[in-house]
Each structure stands twice: as structure tokens, then as C-alpha cells.
Amino acid sequence: MDNFDSRLFDFMKPLNQGLEDLELYEFSYALKNLQPAEGWDSVQLDAPTQIEEQLSSREFYERIQTKKKVNDRVTLDDTILRLNRMLFTGLVSGRYSVDWVDEHFYFDIRAFLFFHRTRYFTPEVISHFGSAAYQQFKADQQKLERKQEIGFRDFRNANIAVDEAFIQTVVKLVEARGTPVLLTLAGPTAAGKTEIMARLFNTFAALGKKITTLEMDNFLIDRDLRGEQPIGKATSHFDLFKESLQELRQGNKVFIPRYDFINATSSHDLNHQLKDGCTSIEVEPADVIFIEGNFPFQIPEIANLIGIKVVYLTDDPIRLKRKWFRDIDLRKKYDPMFFVNRYFKTQFLRADDCYALQMACCDILVDTTGAALWVTPQIAGELK
Amino acid sequence: MTDTAFISDDTKFVKLLYQKLERLCPALGELEPYEFGYCMENWNPPQGWNSVQLENKAEIEKKINDFAFYKSIQINNKVNGNFVLDEKIAHLTRMLFAGLVSSDYELDWVDKHFYFDPRGFFFLTRTTYFTQRVIDRFGGNPYASFEKKQREFEKLNGVGYKAFMAANREVDECFIQCVQKLIKIKKTPILLGIAGQTAAGKTEIVERLTKAFKEAGQKVTSIEMDNFLTDRDYREAHGIDSEGKQALHFDLLTRALADITAGKKIRIPRYDFVSATSSHDIDGKLKSGSEMVEVEPADIIFMEGNFPFLLDEIKDLIGIKVVYLTDDPVRLKRKWKRDMDYRKKYSLNYFRNRYFKDQFIMAQIAYIPQLETCDLAVDTTEAAIWATPDTSAMLRRA
């Protein structure tokens, strides 16, 4: 079995440079948790094509159980465990090539698991942007490859060039188009949305622009009425939202609903009427209006109203390391096993639910990991 | 001087605390202020920092040097099915935060008695291993000392084995040479006992010594002290601590040690950790169906276990007695990597509670007593080797 560990260790080093920092016995300690009781020989291997097929089906991710407990501790989901056992065994036996594994998976050291790579740049997305990036910089996030967790300072430093280009592009575009302008920025968890929004905000403030933000969450209807459905037409005060955007675009002041997170209720009923004793939120007219929150700007009636639609993207492996640091080490927010199960489960589903759609209709795409700025041919024309 | 203005404003409080804590714990310097703010979310008292009652310094010092304080720490408490940080530990950290910000506690005073662990984000008490008595026993000064390379760990949240080994290279090499010299003088077969705290680096140094002996053509074996444990049921029924003589098949142990140092092959009991039973009954007779462990004669016999020479009755049989120590903050960082990240062995709060609780207790019952009887002590954090005057004289002659 020692032999299995050391052979696997050698196969895996090219897949994650960070493994060079581990001693074999540390690798073995981590691997032990995943070792089948009947030994590695007992692992049945699926054909690579079969695995690829599973990886691209929603059903595979949907059946992942994030918080199942065994002996009072959250346990690694069986599907994830089985997949990883197959990959380990298949690497050692030579059934799966290192290249094939690398193409479809990345290995996270903290979790000590392979995760599937989410494909964000579909052919449809690439052609939406005219097939080439607008600006390409040196991919400095590669320097973070050996790290097991990533703090904000390192992350920001790796993104300096692309972030700066992005901010300049937005400023130029706003100048060219005039104000008021509505701007929205979507992106997966821990991609760096909050931080880049804050920088855009400060940039416009320094230019003397009047800025306001519209919290998408304020348009939610009561939780009891929403159930588990994602935010969208049926779960929000959609008409009010649309009207508010139209008014703000005209430079008018608006009153919007107020969502109370503690009671999970909206200030407005389903007929968009203010409930007794509730107050709405007053939003003053402004030059630049940021729409915050994970918001479905792929809906055409809305998309047309938003001047600048941005998707801010960071690859899954980097975001995972950001979350290890931010959400687990600093905030101590989740049980680590629940966290791992959930991260594995949701990246594909979220991409499928919203990012794929948003990327195919947004105006600007920032890919921090690729250090590339993508804009639509139309915007590229405007920027000239 | 108490400054209550700062304490009543949470944002200011966090900002000022950050400035002060960073000086105590350089790893925090890697954080952005807003990341520090995230950490504080778990600590801000619901009634505000004003509500934290500060104990006076003398009171705190008395408490943290009292066994009873550590014994009272609850490591297993659960709320809604999840382990929680012990109330006393939480209170201490809150008090130190508040006292630092209000300047009731000076940085130097806090630094003298506590260290701040960046990953756990809490204060722990410093354990003193080198008491005046221990230092006096070693003649007041280390036998050898090197550059303190573990200093670089101050900036890290966790320490992996490669970095640890690299930092200890000089002191470890010197130590291995010392042991080899002593063996040459004391002759083989010899029993070699190495005691050390959890994550001090015992296993690894034993492996390196073994390799060095084998390369010199010496035969090496080991005796697990745990194999001499009696049935757990028996010990529990009679209230016997696992550290004492009563917990062991003591006659069998002394005979085995005497025989193996005489160059004989020995057969010793076998303790099964899964069923918590010994191969031998309480009278030292082999139970039917049980098997013993055979140990072939060897030149160097490692005594494995946490307390190889704690027992007075056997300490004279052990030719070379070593305590291998690493300071609490560094060992904790090793355990974050090894036990938490890689092995995923414990829940966060159980781990924080247990580490806080155990270090003082183990120092008093095991490591300080062994420092008072050992021949050599290795302090990896201070990069120093200490030797008793006798041992020192032998080493200089060699």
C-alpha cells in the first residue's frame, strides 16, 4: 500500500505543483481518509467516456448530498468519494492518463480531492465576443498555483493589470455614452465581485460622478412565497424592478421595495402595494447606478435597460482557495466537509443556471485567471 | 489608563485591536483590514465590547498557572450538535482583546504570558518548559545553539513538515552526532528513550536516527511502551491513570528491558488498541489464544511512547534519555496542517479546546518531570541542545 501512495504521489505532482511542498508521509495521511476498507484493488473503474458523460449532466451534481452526517460529523458525499477513488486508482493503474485527468479535473490540496473543471468559455460565449480577447495580460495568478489558500492581498496583486484595464474601459464607455448609466456585475462566489465593485465605485466618485446602488435583493418577494426557486421573474417584484430601472435611466428618483432579511419579508405585497406599517426605500437620481446582487440580467426585457453588463470571472481552483482562506480559516463559517460537498456540487449547476447565459449576453467579461478582458464587437467599436 | 471611548465603537475597536495584535502576531500582517474584520465577526460580543469585564493582571496570571483552570476546560461541549469553543477560552480571548484596546493590558505583558494563534484566531497561554530547576540542572547554558530559523514561521498560519525539517537542520544534525558519540562511550546494547510533545517532531527524528545507526552498521529495534498497558477495563475500574506504573505490566517491562540490554531476544505483551485489551492477564500470564510480540536483540533499542523515562523504577535502565521539544505556537501550526488539513482528524472547536487544555497539563505531569531526569534536551524552536554537566563532559571528551 505504501507503494500505491508513493506511485500516486508521483503521478499527481505534475497535476498540482503545490504537492511538491508535501512530504510523502503528509500525502499518505491525507490519502488515508479516502482509502477503501477493502483496499485500492477493490475500486471498480468506469471508462473515461462514461465519466466525461456524467460530468456534463446536471443529475450527477444534483444528487450530491452536502450535509449527510455519520457519527455526528458531516461526511464526504459518496459520489465525490467514488469519483476520487476511481481517479486515484486509475492514475496508478495507468487506465486514466495524467493529461486526461488534468483536462477534466483539478486537484485541491486542502480538500485533498479532485474537482471537475467547470467550462465557462463555451463556443457560444467565445463567438459572442468575436472570438478573441480585447486585451490580454500576463496571467499572474499562475504564481498562486502552489498556495493552498489565497488571501485577498495576493489575489489583488495578481489581477492588477486586468483590473486596471477593466476600470479604464468602463470609465471610457461611460464617458462615451453619457449618464445616467446602469451597471451590473455578476460572477461566481469569491470571484472578487465585492472588491472590484468597491474600486469602480471609488473611481467614479473621484471623477465627481454621483453614484448610487440598487440592491437587487430588495425586490425579492416574501420567502414563504418564493420557496426554493432562484431569483427571477416569478420570485421578485419584477414589474417594479423594471419600472425602477426605466425611471433611473431617465434621471428620476424612485421608491423601491425594502426586503427585511431577518423576517424574510418584503415591504410590498404581490400586487406591488406597500404593506401597512412598511416603508419603501428612496433612491435618488445618480450618474452611475450600480445594481448589486446576483441578478438575472439575461432576461431580455431587463438586459436592454442595463447599459453595462459585466461578468467578473475567476476560475474554480482559485476561488476555492480564496474560500478556504476567507470562509473557512478567517470566518470559520462552515463545516469543512459541508463546504467541500457544496463547492463540488454547485459550480457546475450555477454555471449552467446563470453564468453561461450571462456570459453569452453581457457586454464585458473579465477573466481574472486568464488575465483577459473580453468585450463585444459593438463595445470594441465604441471604445475606438 | 483605560480608554473607554475606543471600546464603545466597534469599528474603531477592531481597527485599534488590529494594530496591536499585528505586533504580537506577525502573520496577521498578511491580512487586509477587512479580512481581519471577518475574523472579528466571530468575537464581537452581542452587548458590545463595553460589556466585557476585565480581570486584573495578577488574577489572570494566578489562574493560568493553576491546574484547576485547565482541568475545567470542556473540550466536548456541543450546541445544536456542533462543538463549541469552551466558555473560559472564549472569555480569556475577549478579555485580552478588550484589555489590549483599552490599554489595561500592555502588549509586553500579554506577549509574556500568551501567544496569539492566527489560524485559530485566539489566545493561548505560553507553557514554560525550561523552569529554573531545569535550567540549573543543565548548568545554566545550552551545550550548543544555532540560528533560530523557526522565526520565519511567525508569518505563517500553518507549518508543513518540509519547512519544519529545513528550519531544524542544524540542531537536528548536531543532536544526531551527540547521540552517536554517547553510544560510542556508553556501549551497546543500549536503550534510547525520546520523549516529546505532540507534533514536536519525535517520529521524524527517530526515523533519522534510525537511518544514521543503520548506515553505521548498527542493528536497531524498538519497544512500544503501550504494549505493556493492562486491559483498559481493569484500569478504569480501579481508577488507574495511564501514565503510572500501575497501568503497566510492570514486572514484565523491567524484565524485558534488563534482558534486551543484556543482548537477549525478548517476548513482550501485545496491547490491542481496538479492543483495548492486553495479551496478558493482570497477573502477567499470557491469556489463552493471545500472542506476544517478539523483539530480536539489537544494538540500539528505542523506547517508544510519550513517557519513556517518567517512571523512576525504569529510568536507570535507559542509557540515553532525551526530551525533544518544540514550542507550543509552532506545534500548533504543525497540527493545523497535519491533523486538521491533511488528516482531517478533528472538528475545529474540539481541536482548539483540546490544544489549549492539554499543553499546560502535559508539561506538568510529563515533560517537566522528564526534563528533570533526561541527559539531553533538544529545543528546536530555540535551536539549542542542552546537556547535563555529566553528559556535556562525555561529549567533549569524545
PDB file of C-alpha atoms in Angstrom, chain A residues 137-142 144 150 152-167 190-192 195-196 199 312-314 318 322 366-371:
ATOM      1  CA  PHE A 137      -2.183  40.411 -19.875  1.00  0.00           C
ATOM      2  CA  LYS A 138       0.321  38.183 -18.179  1.00  0.00           C
ATOM      3  CA  ALA A 139      -1.511  35.507 -16.210  1.00  0.00           C
ATOM      4  CA  ASP A 140      -0.066  36.279 -12.785  1.00  0.00           C
ATOM      5  CA  GLN A 141      -2.453  34.009 -10.947  1.00  0.00           C
ATOM      6  CA  GLN A 142      -0.108  31.216 -12.003  1.00  0.00           C
ATOM      7  CA  LEU A 144      -0.599  31.318  -6.783  1.00  0.00           C
ATOM      8  CA  ILE A 150      -5.200  32.573  -1.071  1.00  0.00           C
ATOM      9  CA  PHE A 152      -7.040  38.945  -0.720  1.00  0.00           C
ATOM     10  CA  ARG A 153      -3.735  40.779  -0.966  1.00  0.00           C
ATOM     11  CA  ASP A 154      -2.135  38.094  -3.153  1.00  0.00           C
ATOM     12  CA  PHE A 155      -5.271  37.845  -5.235  1.00  0.00           C
ATOM     13  CA  ARG A 156      -5.454  41.572  -5.891  1.00  0.00           C
ATOM     14  CA  ASN A 157      -1.777  41.761  -6.751  1.00  0.00           C
ATOM     15  CA  ALA A 158      -2.170  39.008  -9.321  1.00  0.00           C
ATOM     16  CA  ASN A 159      -5.032  40.878 -11.004  1.00  0.00           C
ATOM     17  CA  ILE A 160      -3.584  44.386 -11.110  1.00  0.00           C
ATOM     18  CA  ALA A 161      -3.237  44.674 -14.881  1.00  0.00           C
ATOM     19  CA  VAL A 162      -6.586  43.225 -15.903  1.00  0.00           C
ATOM     20  CA  ASP A 163      -8.475  45.033 -13.130  1.00  0.00           C
ATOM     21  CA  GLU A 164      -6.934  48.350 -14.133  1.00  0.00           C
ATOM     22  CA  ALA A 165      -7.763  47.790 -17.812  1.00  0.00           C
ATOM     23  CA  PHE A 166     -11.316  46.858 -16.856  1.00  0.00           C
ATOM     24  CA  ILE A 167     -11.814  50.007 -14.790  1.00  0.00           C
ATOM     25  CA  ALA A 190     -15.360  34.507  -4.348  1.00  0.00           C
ATOM     26  CA  ALA A 191     -14.565  35.701  -7.895  1.00  0.00           C
ATOM     27  CA  GLY A 192     -13.768  39.114  -6.400  1.00  0.00           C
ATOM     28  CA  GLU A 195     -13.732  44.268  -4.220  1.00  0.00           C
ATOM     29  CA  ILE A 196     -13.862  45.299  -7.871  1.00  0.00           C
ATOM     30  CA  ARG A 199     -12.925  50.084  -6.758  1.00  0.00           C
ATOM     31  CA  TYR A 312     -16.406  39.011 -13.466  1.00  0.00           C
ATOM     32  CA  LEU A 313     -14.938  35.535 -13.556  1.00  0.00           C
ATOM     33  CA  THR A 314     -12.243  33.683 -11.660  1.00  0.00           C
ATOM     34  CA  ILE A 318      -8.542  29.870  -7.380  1.00  0.00           C
ATOM     35  CA  ARG A 322      -9.889  32.029  -1.730  1.00  0.00           C
ATOM     36  CA  VAL A 366     -13.289  39.956 -17.038  1.00  0.00           C
ATOM     37  CA  ASP A 367     -11.417  36.674 -16.739  1.00  0.00           C
ATOM     38  CA  THR A 368      -9.035  37.263 -13.856  1.00  0.00           C
ATOM     39  CA  THR A 369      -7.408  33.837 -14.080  1.00  0.00           C
ATOM     40  CA  GLY A 370      -6.769  34.167 -17.802  1.00  0.00           C
ATOM     41  CA  ALA A 371      -5.852  37.831 -17.182  1.00  0.00           C
TER      42      ALA A 371
END
